Coordinates of C-alpha atoms and ligand atoms in Angstrom, one line a residue:
M1 CA -13.9 29.3 5.5
T2 CA -13.5 25.6 6.0
L3 CA -11.4 23.8 3.4
K4 CA -13.1 21.1 1.4
E5 CA -12.4 17.6 2.7
F6 CA -11.5 15.1 -0.1
W7 CA -12.9 11.6 0.3
W8 CA -9.5 10.1 0.6
K9 CA -8.5 12.2 3.6
G10 CA -7.9 9.5 6.3
A11 CA -9.6 6.9 4.2
V12 CA -8.8 3.3 4.9
I13 CA -7.6 1.6 1.8
Y14 CA -7.8 -2.2 1.3
Q15 CA -5.4 -3.6 -1.2
L16 CA -6.3 -6.8 -3.0
I17 CA -5.2 -8.8 -5.9
P18 CA -8.3 -9.6 -7.9
R19 CA -6.8 -12.9 -9.2
S20 CA -6.3 -14.1 -5.6
Y21 CA -9.4 -12.8 -3.9
A22 CA -12.4 -14.7 -5.0
D23 CA -13.2 -16.9 -8.0
G24 CA -16.7 -16.4 -9.3
N25 CA -16.7 -18.9 -12.2
G26 CA -14.9 -21.8 -10.8
D27 CA -11.8 -21.8 -13.0
G28 CA -9.4 -21.4 -10.1
I29 CA -8.6 -17.8 -10.8
G30 CA -10.1 -14.9 -8.9
D31 CA -12.2 -12.5 -11.0
F32 CA -14.6 -9.5 -10.9
Q33 CA -17.6 -11.7 -10.4
G34 CA -16.0 -13.2 -7.3
L35 CA -14.9 -9.9 -6.0
A36 CA -18.3 -8.4 -6.4
S37 CA -19.8 -11.2 -4.3
R38 CA -17.4 -10.2 -1.5
L39 CA -18.3 -6.5 -1.3
N40 CA -20.6 -7.2 1.5
Y41 CA -17.7 -8.5 3.5
L42 CA -15.6 -5.4 2.8
R43 CA -18.5 -3.1 3.8
W44 CA -19.0 -5.1 7.0
L45 CA -15.2 -4.8 7.7
G46 CA -15.4 -1.1 7.4
I47 CA -12.8 -0.2 4.7
E48 CA -13.5 2.7 2.5
A49 CA -11.7 2.1 -0.8
I50 CA -10.2 -0.9 -2.6
W51 CA -7.0 -0.7 -4.6
L52 CA -6.9 -3.4 -7.3
T53 CA -3.5 -4.5 -8.5
P54 CA -3.3 -4.4 -12.3
I55 CA -6.4 -5.7 -14.1
Y56 CA -5.2 -5.3 -17.7
P57 CA -4.3 -7.9 -20.4
S58 CA -0.8 -9.1 -19.5
P59 CA 1.4 -12.2 -19.9
L60 CA 1.8 -12.0 -16.1
Q61 CA 5.6 -12.1 -16.0
D62 CA 5.4 -9.5 -13.3
G63 CA 2.0 -10.0 -11.6
G64 CA 0.2 -7.9 -14.3
Y65 CA 2.6 -4.9 -14.1
D66 CA 3.6 -6.0 -17.6
I67 CA 0.7 -4.7 -19.6
T68 CA -0.1 -5.4 -23.3
D69 CA -3.2 -3.2 -23.5
F70 CA -3.8 -0.3 -21.1
K71 CA -7.5 0.1 -22.1
N72 CA -8.8 -3.4 -21.6
I73 CA -9.3 -6.1 -19.0
H74 CA -7.4 -9.4 -18.5
P75 CA -9.9 -12.0 -19.9
E76 CA -9.4 -14.2 -16.8
L77 CA -10.9 -11.4 -14.6
G78 CA -13.8 -10.5 -16.9
D79 CA -14.3 -7.8 -19.5
L80 CA -15.1 -4.1 -19.5
A81 CA -18.8 -4.8 -18.9
A82 CA -17.9 -6.9 -15.9
F83 CA -15.6 -4.2 -14.6
Y84 CA -18.3 -1.7 -14.9
R85 CA -20.7 -3.9 -13.0
L86 CA -18.1 -4.3 -10.3
L87 CA -17.5 -0.6 -10.1
T88 CA -21.2 0.2 -9.8
A89 CA -21.6 -2.5 -7.2
A90 CA -18.7 -1.1 -5.2
H91 CA -20.1 2.4 -5.4
N92 CA -23.5 1.0 -4.2
H93 CA -21.7 -0.4 -1.2
G94 CA -20.1 3.0 -0.5
I95 CA -16.7 1.7 -1.6
K96 CA -14.3 3.7 -3.8
V97 CA -12.2 1.9 -6.4
I98 CA -8.6 2.7 -7.1
L99 CA -6.8 1.2 -10.1
D100 CA -3.1 0.7 -10.6
L101 CA -1.7 3.0 -13.2
V102 CA 1.5 1.7 -14.6
L103 CA 3.1 4.6 -16.4
N104 CA 6.8 3.7 -16.5
H105 CA 6.8 0.6 -18.7
T106 CA 4.8 -1.9 -20.8
S107 CA 5.1 -5.6 -21.4
S108 CA 7.7 -6.5 -24.1
L109 CA 4.7 -8.1 -25.8
H110 CA 2.9 -4.8 -26.1
P111 CA 2.3 -3.9 -29.8
W112 CA 4.2 -0.6 -29.2
F113 CA 7.3 -2.5 -28.3
Q114 CA 7.0 -5.0 -31.0
R115 CA 6.6 -2.2 -33.5
A116 CA 9.6 -0.3 -31.9
R117 CA 12.1 -3.1 -32.2
W118 CA 11.3 -3.7 -35.9
A119 CA 11.2 0.0 -36.8
P120 CA 14.4 1.7 -38.1
K121 CA 16.8 3.1 -35.6
G122 CA 16.0 6.7 -34.8
S123 CA 12.4 6.5 -36.2
T124 CA 9.5 7.8 -34.2
E125 CA 8.2 4.2 -33.7
R126 CA 11.5 3.1 -32.2
D127 CA 11.6 6.2 -30.1
V128 CA 8.6 5.0 -28.0
Y129 CA 11.1 3.2 -25.7
V130 CA 14.6 4.1 -24.4
W131 CA 17.3 2.6 -26.5
S132 CA 21.1 2.7 -26.4
D133 CA 24.1 1.3 -28.1
D134 CA 26.0 1.4 -24.8
P135 CA 24.7 -0.7 -21.8
Q136 CA 26.8 1.6 -19.5
R137 CA 24.4 4.5 -20.0
Y138 CA 22.8 5.7 -16.7
A139 CA 25.2 3.6 -14.8
E140 CA 24.2 5.2 -11.5
A141 CA 20.7 3.9 -11.7
P142 CA 20.5 0.9 -9.3
V143 CA 19.2 -2.5 -10.6
L144 CA 15.9 -2.8 -8.7
F145 CA 15.2 -6.5 -9.2
R146 CA 18.7 -7.6 -8.4
N147 CA 17.6 -11.2 -7.9
F148 CA 16.4 -11.4 -11.5
E149 CA 18.4 -9.0 -13.5
S150 CA 22.1 -7.9 -13.5
S151 CA 21.7 -4.8 -15.7
N152 CA 19.0 -2.2 -16.5
W153 CA 19.7 -2.9 -20.2
E154 CA 18.8 -5.8 -22.4
W155 CA 20.1 -6.5 -25.8
D156 CA 17.5 -6.9 -28.5
D157 CA 18.6 -8.8 -31.6
V158 CA 15.9 -7.5 -33.8
A159 CA 16.5 -3.9 -32.9
G160 CA 20.3 -4.2 -32.8
Q161 CA 20.3 -2.1 -29.7
Y162 CA 19.9 -2.3 -25.9
Y163 CA 16.6 -1.2 -24.4
L164 CA 16.2 0.2 -20.8
H165 CA 14.2 -1.8 -18.3
R166 CA 14.2 -0.6 -14.7
F167 CA 12.3 -3.8 -13.7
L168 CA 12.3 -7.1 -15.5
R169 CA 13.6 -7.5 -19.0
H170 CA 10.0 -8.2 -20.0
Q171 CA 9.1 -4.6 -19.0
P172 CA 10.8 -2.1 -21.4
D173 CA 10.7 1.5 -20.1
L174 CA 8.6 3.9 -22.1
N175 CA 10.4 7.0 -23.4
Y176 CA 8.8 10.0 -21.7
E177 CA 10.9 12.4 -23.8
N178 CA 8.6 11.4 -26.6
P179 CA 5.4 13.6 -26.6
W180 CA 3.4 10.8 -28.2
V181 CA 4.1 8.6 -25.2
Q182 CA 2.9 11.3 -22.9
E183 CA -0.2 11.8 -24.8
Q184 CA -1.0 8.1 -25.0
M185 CA -0.6 7.7 -21.3
L186 CA -2.8 10.7 -20.5
G187 CA -5.3 9.0 -22.8
V188 CA -5.2 6.0 -20.5
V189 CA -6.0 8.2 -17.6
D190 CA -9.0 9.7 -19.4
F191 CA -10.2 6.2 -20.4
W192 CA -10.5 4.9 -16.9
L193 CA -11.8 8.1 -15.5
D194 CA -14.5 8.1 -18.1
K195 CA -15.4 4.6 -16.7
G196 CA -15.9 6.2 -13.3
V197 CA -12.9 5.0 -11.2
D198 CA -12.1 7.0 -8.1
G199 CA -8.4 7.1 -8.1
F200 CA -5.1 5.7 -9.3
R201 CA -2.1 4.2 -7.5
L202 CA 0.7 5.4 -9.7
D203 CA 3.2 2.6 -10.0
A204 CA 6.9 3.3 -10.0
V205 CA 6.6 7.1 -10.5
P206 CA 10.2 8.1 -9.8
F207 CA 11.5 6.4 -12.9
L208 CA 9.7 8.1 -15.8
F209 CA 12.7 10.2 -17.0
E210 CA 16.4 9.4 -17.0
A211 CA 19.5 11.6 -16.7
E212 CA 23.2 10.7 -16.9
G213 CA 25.0 11.0 -13.6
S214 CA 21.9 10.5 -11.4
R215 CA 20.0 7.6 -9.8
C216 CA 17.3 8.4 -12.4
E217 CA 14.7 8.9 -9.7
G218 CA 12.3 11.9 -9.3
L219 CA 13.9 14.1 -12.0
P220 CA 12.3 17.5 -12.6
E221 CA 10.9 16.3 -15.9
T222 CA 9.2 13.5 -14.1
H223 CA 7.5 15.9 -11.8
D224 CA 6.5 18.1 -14.8
F225 CA 4.8 15.1 -16.4
L226 CA 3.0 14.2 -13.2
K227 CA 1.7 17.7 -13.0
K228 CA 0.2 17.1 -16.5
V229 CA -1.5 14.0 -15.2
R230 CA -2.9 16.1 -12.4
Q231 CA -4.2 18.7 -14.8
R232 CA -5.8 16.0 -16.9
V233 CA -7.5 14.5 -13.8
D234 CA -8.7 17.8 -12.6
K235 CA -10.4 18.3 -16.0
H236 CA -12.8 15.5 -15.1
G237 CA -14.2 17.7 -12.4
R238 CA -14.5 14.8 -9.8
D239 CA -12.5 14.1 -6.7
I240 CA -9.9 11.6 -7.9
L241 CA -7.1 10.4 -5.8
L242 CA -3.6 10.2 -7.3
L243 CA -1.4 8.2 -5.0
A244 CA 2.3 7.8 -5.7
E245 CA 4.3 4.7 -5.3
A246 CA 7.8 6.2 -4.7
I247 CA 10.0 4.1 -2.5
Q248 CA 12.1 6.9 -1.5
P249 CA 13.2 8.8 1.7
V250 CA 10.4 11.2 2.8
E251 CA 12.2 14.3 1.6
E252 CA 12.4 12.8 -1.9
A253 CA 8.8 11.5 -1.8
A254 CA 7.4 14.8 -0.5
P255 CA 7.8 16.7 -3.8
Y256 CA 5.2 14.4 -5.4
L257 CA 2.8 16.0 -2.9
A258 CA 3.1 19.5 -4.2
D259 CA -0.3 21.3 -4.5
D260 CA -0.4 20.9 -8.2
E261 CA 0.9 17.3 -8.4
L262 CA -0.2 14.2 -6.6
H263 CA -2.5 13.9 -3.6
G264 CA -0.8 11.2 -1.7
A265 CA 2.3 9.0 -1.5
F266 CA 3.0 5.8 0.3
N267 CA 5.3 6.3 3.3
F268 CA 7.6 3.3 3.0
V269 CA 10.1 4.9 5.4
L270 CA 7.4 4.7 8.1
T271 CA 6.7 1.1 7.2
A272 CA 10.3 0.2 7.8
H273 CA 10.4 2.1 11.1
L274 CA 7.3 0.4 12.3
F275 CA 8.9 -3.0 11.7
A276 CA 12.1 -1.9 13.2
A277 CA 10.2 -0.7 16.3
V278 CA 8.6 -4.2 16.9
A279 CA 11.9 -5.9 16.0
S280 CA 13.9 -3.8 18.5
G281 CA 11.3 -2.9 21.0
K282 CA 12.5 0.7 20.8
V283 CA 10.5 3.7 19.4
N284 CA 13.1 6.5 19.3
Q285 CA 13.7 6.2 15.5
L286 CA 10.0 5.7 14.8
R287 CA 9.3 8.9 16.7
E288 CA 12.0 10.8 14.7
C289 CA 10.5 9.4 11.5
L290 CA 7.0 10.6 12.4
E291 CA 8.2 14.1 13.3
K292 CA 10.1 14.4 10.0
T293 CA 7.1 13.0 8.1
Q294 CA 4.8 15.6 9.4
H295 CA 7.2 18.4 8.6
V296 CA 7.7 17.6 5.0
A297 CA 4.2 17.1 3.9
S298 CA 0.8 18.2 5.0
V299 CA -1.0 16.0 7.5
G300 CA -3.0 13.3 5.8
S301 CA -1.1 13.0 2.5
W302 CA 0.7 9.8 3.4
A303 CA -0.6 6.4 2.7
M304 CA 0.6 4.0 5.4
P305 CA 1.0 0.3 4.5
L306 CA 2.5 -2.4 6.6
R307 CA 2.7 -5.0 3.9
N308 CA 1.7 -5.3 0.2
H309 CA 2.1 -7.7 -2.7
D310 CA 5.8 -7.0 -2.9
E311 CA 8.7 -7.8 -0.6
L312 CA 9.0 -5.6 2.5
W313 CA 11.3 -3.2 0.7
L314 CA 14.1 -1.9 2.8
G315 CA 16.5 -0.8 0.1
D316 CA 20.3 -0.3 -0.2
G317 CA 20.7 2.2 2.7
H318 CA 19.1 5.1 0.6
L319 CA 15.6 4.6 1.9
V320 CA 16.3 4.1 5.6
P321 CA 19.7 3.9 7.4
D322 CA 21.5 0.6 7.7
D323 CA 21.0 0.3 11.4
V324 CA 17.2 0.3 10.8
I325 CA 17.7 -2.5 8.3
Q326 CA 19.9 -4.3 10.7
S327 CA 17.5 -4.2 13.6
I328 CA 14.8 -5.6 11.3
R329 CA 17.1 -8.4 10.1
A330 CA 18.2 -9.2 13.7
G331 CA 14.7 -9.0 15.3
L332 CA 12.4 -10.5 12.8
H333 CA 13.7 -14.1 12.7
Q334 CA 11.0 -15.3 10.4
G335 CA 12.5 -13.1 7.7
H336 CA 15.8 -15.0 7.7
G337 CA 16.5 -16.7 4.4
H338 CA 13.6 -14.9 2.8
W339 CA 15.5 -11.9 1.4
L340 CA 14.4 -11.0 -2.2
N341 CA 15.8 -8.0 -4.2
W342 CA 16.0 -5.3 -1.5
G343 CA 13.6 -6.6 1.1
I344 CA 12.0 -9.5 2.9
N345 CA 9.6 -11.7 1.0
R346 CA 7.1 -12.6 3.7
R347 CA 3.6 -11.7 4.7
L348 CA 2.9 -9.7 7.9
A349 CA 1.8 -12.6 10.2
P350 CA 4.7 -14.9 9.6
L351 CA 7.1 -11.9 9.9
L352 CA 5.6 -11.2 13.3
N353 CA 6.0 -14.8 14.2
G354 CA 2.3 -15.3 14.1
D355 CA 1.8 -13.0 17.1
P356 CA -1.6 -11.3 16.8
R357 CA -0.6 -8.8 19.5
A358 CA 2.0 -7.4 17.2
N359 CA -0.5 -7.3 14.4
R360 CA -2.8 -5.4 16.6
V361 CA -0.4 -2.8 17.9
L362 CA 1.0 -2.0 14.4
H363 CA -2.5 -1.6 13.0
A364 CA -3.6 0.4 16.1
L365 CA -0.9 2.8 15.0
L366 CA -1.9 2.9 11.4
Y367 CA -5.5 3.4 12.3
S368 CA -4.6 6.4 14.5
L369 CA -1.8 8.1 12.8
P370 CA -2.5 10.9 10.3
G371 CA -2.8 9.6 6.8
M372 CA -4.5 6.8 4.8
P373 CA -4.1 3.4 6.6
C374 CA -3.6 0.6 4.1
L375 CA -4.7 -2.9 4.9
Y376 CA -3.4 -5.7 2.7
Y377 CA -6.0 -8.5 2.0
G378 CA -5.7 -11.3 4.5
D379 CA -3.7 -9.3 7.1
E380 CA -7.1 -8.6 8.9
L381 CA -7.0 -12.4 9.6
G382 CA -3.3 -12.8 10.2
M383 CA -3.2 -14.9 7.0
G384 CA 0.0 -16.8 6.3
D385 CA 2.1 -17.2 3.2
W386 CA 3.8 -19.9 1.1
P387 CA 7.5 -19.4 1.2
G388 CA 9.2 -21.1 -1.7
L389 CA 6.8 -20.0 -4.4
R390 CA 8.5 -18.0 -7.2
D391 CA 9.2 -14.3 -7.0
R392 CA 6.8 -12.5 -4.7
D393 CA 4.1 -15.2 -5.0
P394 CA 4.5 -16.2 -1.4
N395 CA 2.6 -13.0 -0.5
R396 CA -0.1 -13.4 -3.1
T397 CA -1.9 -16.6 -2.3
P398 CA -5.7 -16.9 -2.3
M399 CA -7.8 -15.3 0.4
A400 CA -9.0 -17.7 3.1
W401 CA -12.8 -17.4 3.2
T402 CA -14.1 -20.6 4.7
S403 CA -12.9 -24.0 5.9
A404 CA -14.2 -25.5 2.6
R405 CA -11.9 -26.7 -0.2
N406 CA -9.4 -24.1 -1.3
G407 CA -10.4 -21.9 1.6
G408 CA -13.7 -21.1 -0.2
F409 CA -11.6 -19.1 -2.7
S410 CA -12.6 -21.4 -5.6
T411 CA -14.4 -24.6 -6.4
A412 CA -11.8 -25.6 -8.9
P413 CA -9.6 -28.7 -8.3
D414 CA -6.5 -27.7 -6.4
P415 CA -3.9 -27.9 -9.3
L416 CA -5.9 -25.3 -11.2
L417 CA -5.7 -22.6 -8.6
V418 CA -3.9 -19.4 -9.5
L419 CA -1.6 -20.1 -6.4
P420 CA -2.0 -22.7 -3.7
A421 CA -4.2 -21.9 -0.7
V422 CA -2.1 -21.7 2.5
T423 CA -2.1 -24.9 4.6
A424 CA 1.1 -24.2 6.4
P425 CA 1.1 -25.1 10.1
G426 CA -0.5 -22.4 12.1
Y427 CA -2.0 -20.7 9.0
D428 CA -4.1 -23.5 7.6
Y429 CA -7.2 -22.1 5.9
R430 CA -9.3 -24.8 7.5
V431 CA -8.8 -23.0 10.8
L432 CA -7.8 -19.5 9.8
N433 CA -10.5 -18.0 7.6
V434 CA -13.1 -15.3 7.5
E435 CA -16.0 -17.6 8.4
V436 CA -14.4 -18.9 11.6
Q437 CA -13.0 -15.5 12.7
K438 CA -16.4 -13.8 12.2
Q439 CA -17.8 -16.2 14.8
L440 CA -15.1 -15.7 17.4
P441 CA -15.6 -12.5 19.3
G442 CA -11.9 -12.3 20.2
S443 CA -10.6 -12.9 16.7
L444 CA -8.2 -10.6 14.8
L445 CA -10.9 -10.0 12.2
N446 CA -13.4 -8.8 14.7
W447 CA -10.7 -6.7 16.3
H448 CA -10.0 -5.0 13.0
R449 CA -13.7 -4.3 12.4
R450 CA -14.1 -2.9 15.9
M451 CA -11.1 -0.6 15.4
L452 CA -12.4 0.7 12.1
T453 CA -15.8 1.3 13.7
C454 CA -14.2 3.3 16.5
R455 CA -12.1 5.2 14.0
R456 CA -15.2 6.2 12.1
L457 CA -16.7 7.5 15.4
L458 CA -13.6 9.6 16.1
P459 CA -13.2 12.3 13.5
A460 CA -10.0 13.5 15.2
L461 CA -8.3 10.3 13.9
R462 CA -9.4 11.0 10.4
Q463 CA -8.8 14.7 10.0
G464 CA -7.2 15.9 13.2
E465 CA -3.9 17.5 13.9
F466 CA -1.1 15.4 15.2
E467 CA 1.4 16.0 18.0
I468 CA 3.8 13.6 19.6
L469 CA 4.0 13.8 23.4
E470 CA 7.0 13.1 25.6
S471 CA 7.3 9.4 26.7
T472 CA 9.6 8.4 29.5
H473 CA 9.6 4.8 28.3
P474 CA 11.9 3.7 25.4
S475 CA 9.3 1.2 24.1
V476 CA 6.2 3.5 24.2
I477 CA 5.2 6.1 21.7
V478 CA 2.6 8.6 22.8
Y479 CA 0.7 11.2 20.7
I480 CA -2.5 13.0 20.4
R481 CA -4.9 13.6 17.4
Y482 CA -7.2 16.5 17.9
I483 CA -9.9 18.7 16.3
E484 CA -11.7 21.5 18.0
S485 CA -14.2 19.3 19.6
M486 CA -12.2 16.2 20.4
I487 CA -8.8 15.1 21.7
V488 CA -7.7 11.5 21.3
L489 CA -4.6 10.3 23.2
V490 CA -2.8 7.3 21.9
A491 CA -0.1 5.3 23.6
A492 CA 1.5 2.1 22.2
N493 CA 4.1 -0.3 23.6
L494 CA 6.1 -1.8 20.8
S495 CA 7.9 -4.3 23.0
A496 CA 7.1 -7.8 24.1
A497 CA 7.6 -6.7 27.7
G498 CA 5.0 -4.8 29.7
A499 CA 5.5 -1.1 30.2
S500 CA 4.4 1.3 32.9
L501 CA 4.9 5.0 32.7
S502 CA 3.5 8.3 33.8
L503 CA 2.4 10.9 31.3
D504 CA 2.4 14.6 31.9
L505 CA -1.1 15.7 31.1
T506 CA -0.9 19.0 32.9
R507 CA -2.3 20.7 29.8
W508 CA -5.6 18.9 30.5
K509 CA -5.4 18.8 34.3
G510 CA -8.7 17.9 35.8
E511 CA -10.3 16.7 32.5
R512 CA -12.1 13.4 32.2
T513 CA -10.2 10.6 30.5
R514 CA -11.8 7.6 29.0
E515 CA -10.4 4.6 27.2
V516 CA -12.3 4.4 24.0
L517 CA -11.9 0.9 22.6
W518 CA -13.4 -0.9 25.6
G519 CA -15.2 2.1 27.2
C520 CA -13.3 2.3 30.5
E521 CA -13.0 5.4 32.8
Y522 CA -9.5 6.5 33.8
P523 CA -8.5 8.9 36.6
L524 CA -8.7 12.6 35.8
A525 CA -5.8 14.0 33.8
D526 CA -2.9 15.3 35.8
D527 CA 0.8 15.9 35.7
N528 CA 1.6 12.3 36.7
W529 CA -1.0 10.2 34.9
F530 CA -0.2 6.6 35.3
V531 CA -0.5 4.1 32.4
Y532 CA 0.3 0.4 32.2
L533 CA 0.6 -1.2 28.8
P534 CA 1.0 -4.9 28.6
S535 CA 3.1 -6.7 26.0
Y536 CA 2.4 -4.9 22.6
G537 CA -0.4 -3.1 24.4
F538 CA -1.9 0.2 23.3
S539 CA -4.9 2.4 24.1
W540 CA -6.9 5.2 22.6
W541 CA -8.3 7.6 25.2
L542 CA -10.6 10.6 24.9
I543 CA -9.6 13.6 26.9
G544 CA -12.4 15.8 28.1
E545 CA -16.0 15.7 27.2
V546 CA -16.9 15.4 23.5
E547 CA -20.0 16.4 21.7
E548 CA -20.3 13.3 19.6
T549 CA -21.3 10.2 21.6
I550 CA -19.1 7.2 21.1
Q551 CA -20.8 5.1 23.7
N552 CA -22.6 3.0 21.1
A553 CA -19.5 1.9 19.2
P554 CA -20.7 -1.5 17.8
G555 CA -18.2 -4.1 18.9
K556 CA -20.5 -7.1 18.5
N557 CA -21.1 -8.8 15.2
Ligands
NOJ601 C1 6.0 -1.8 -8.2 C2 4.9 -2.9 -8.0 O1 4.4 -2.8 -6.7 C3 5.7 -4.2 -8.3 O2 4.8 -5.3 -7.9 C4 6.1 -4.2 -9.7 O3 6.9 -5.4 -9.9 C5 6.9 -3.0 -10.0 N1 6.4 -1.8 -9.5 C6 7.1 -2.8 -11.5 O4 5.9 -2.4 -12.1
CA602 CA1 -12.4 -17.2 -12.2

């Protein structure tokens, strides 16, 4: 019996911020109308799902993660009808839509919070949030936004009590001990599933419950509630992805992936190790991370981002060891001076010093490792950022579409833009944009498209087993992905120096080997199979004959 394959297995997820992607009505703010007009581009690129950062009404103190109404649309983006049109159009393009589900907190302007602070102490209305007379409660829970907050508690004059906020003070934590809260949030899940969405990215899942004497992360009660979310989702009878944002070590993130809980979780440990590998030019710790990752969760459950709309979160030593953080700090010079909270507040391209080779090798790994590769909007172009903007806004600037005004993002006058379009040297939208890169055969954009095309033609990369092979070179990681009818060999050099090495392919001695991406024959496999990888070079090879033909991989526009 073959097990059912879910749509998200190996799916390439494209994360975008609707407000920053495309402005359809010319008011300077991205919206659903604009996004809908760009679905052709996304289909052309070859991604399979879009994850939209929060689309709900919000005062936007935290990029929309501070919600005032879970069952509505921020008016700047459109309305429920416009959302439905977008969803339908995405589906017509064969693209799935994943929404951000923010369970842990609301905006302090949410009517529930306003009601709670005026309600009598101990009343059911007050009990919707977490209150205390003592701001020392849960003292072991770290302050996450340490650049903005010095405590997880905020005094409220009206309530005469402190309320808990694991994020900004504008984001009070909901009280999950209260069954009413649980039922309301399950109702939110139903609401969006009834609209037809394909999945949720579950924001900040570790923090739902609190317990004295702990970091208040991933407590058993939190897992119990997430299981209820899963049951609710399953009742809808469709394949709906539940993807956890838990910035935790893999052993702590893995429990979310229990059979009766969530389907996927971001692997932020892998993210840190990928950056550490390019920063140091060494792959030993990356290799160890990949081995561990595979053991703790079934192949394919991890979502693999390089960057997202937040800072590159490295943590306080709990997520990855200090030496990993140190090698990133030492090796990625463009991160210096851009530390925010527990990470580095820059986009991918500047962090990699604008080097497209490093962009390619890192994505070549994402596109060939087991799991769901995540591509952050603009990283397919090597788009830059705007350091100096407040909070994490440097990473959230408008998408660069054309050389026209505002990068073709909006026809509005510049001062009205949601955030300024990037004109920083080397990243100016007049040069670096979709329109230009589409026309240059060697552009990063065309490279991403080609890689995604090849990936589609190689089912072993999507569903296959994974095995790391011995590498005799400290900068080169080597592995295979395989299904019964196909073996793909991958080797990647994470250093700026060239690397030559011999691989022991005794297992496949005498078999044909072919480089896939550019269609080049290699010598037959043997025990001393020579490979040269230039600076940040990588290759995907097919070993042996395959039934499916990949000769026609479209590489041209
Ligand atoms: C994680 C989100 O990615 C981040 O942008 C947000 O600030 C926090 N969760 C709080 O919702
Ligand atoms: Ca608009």
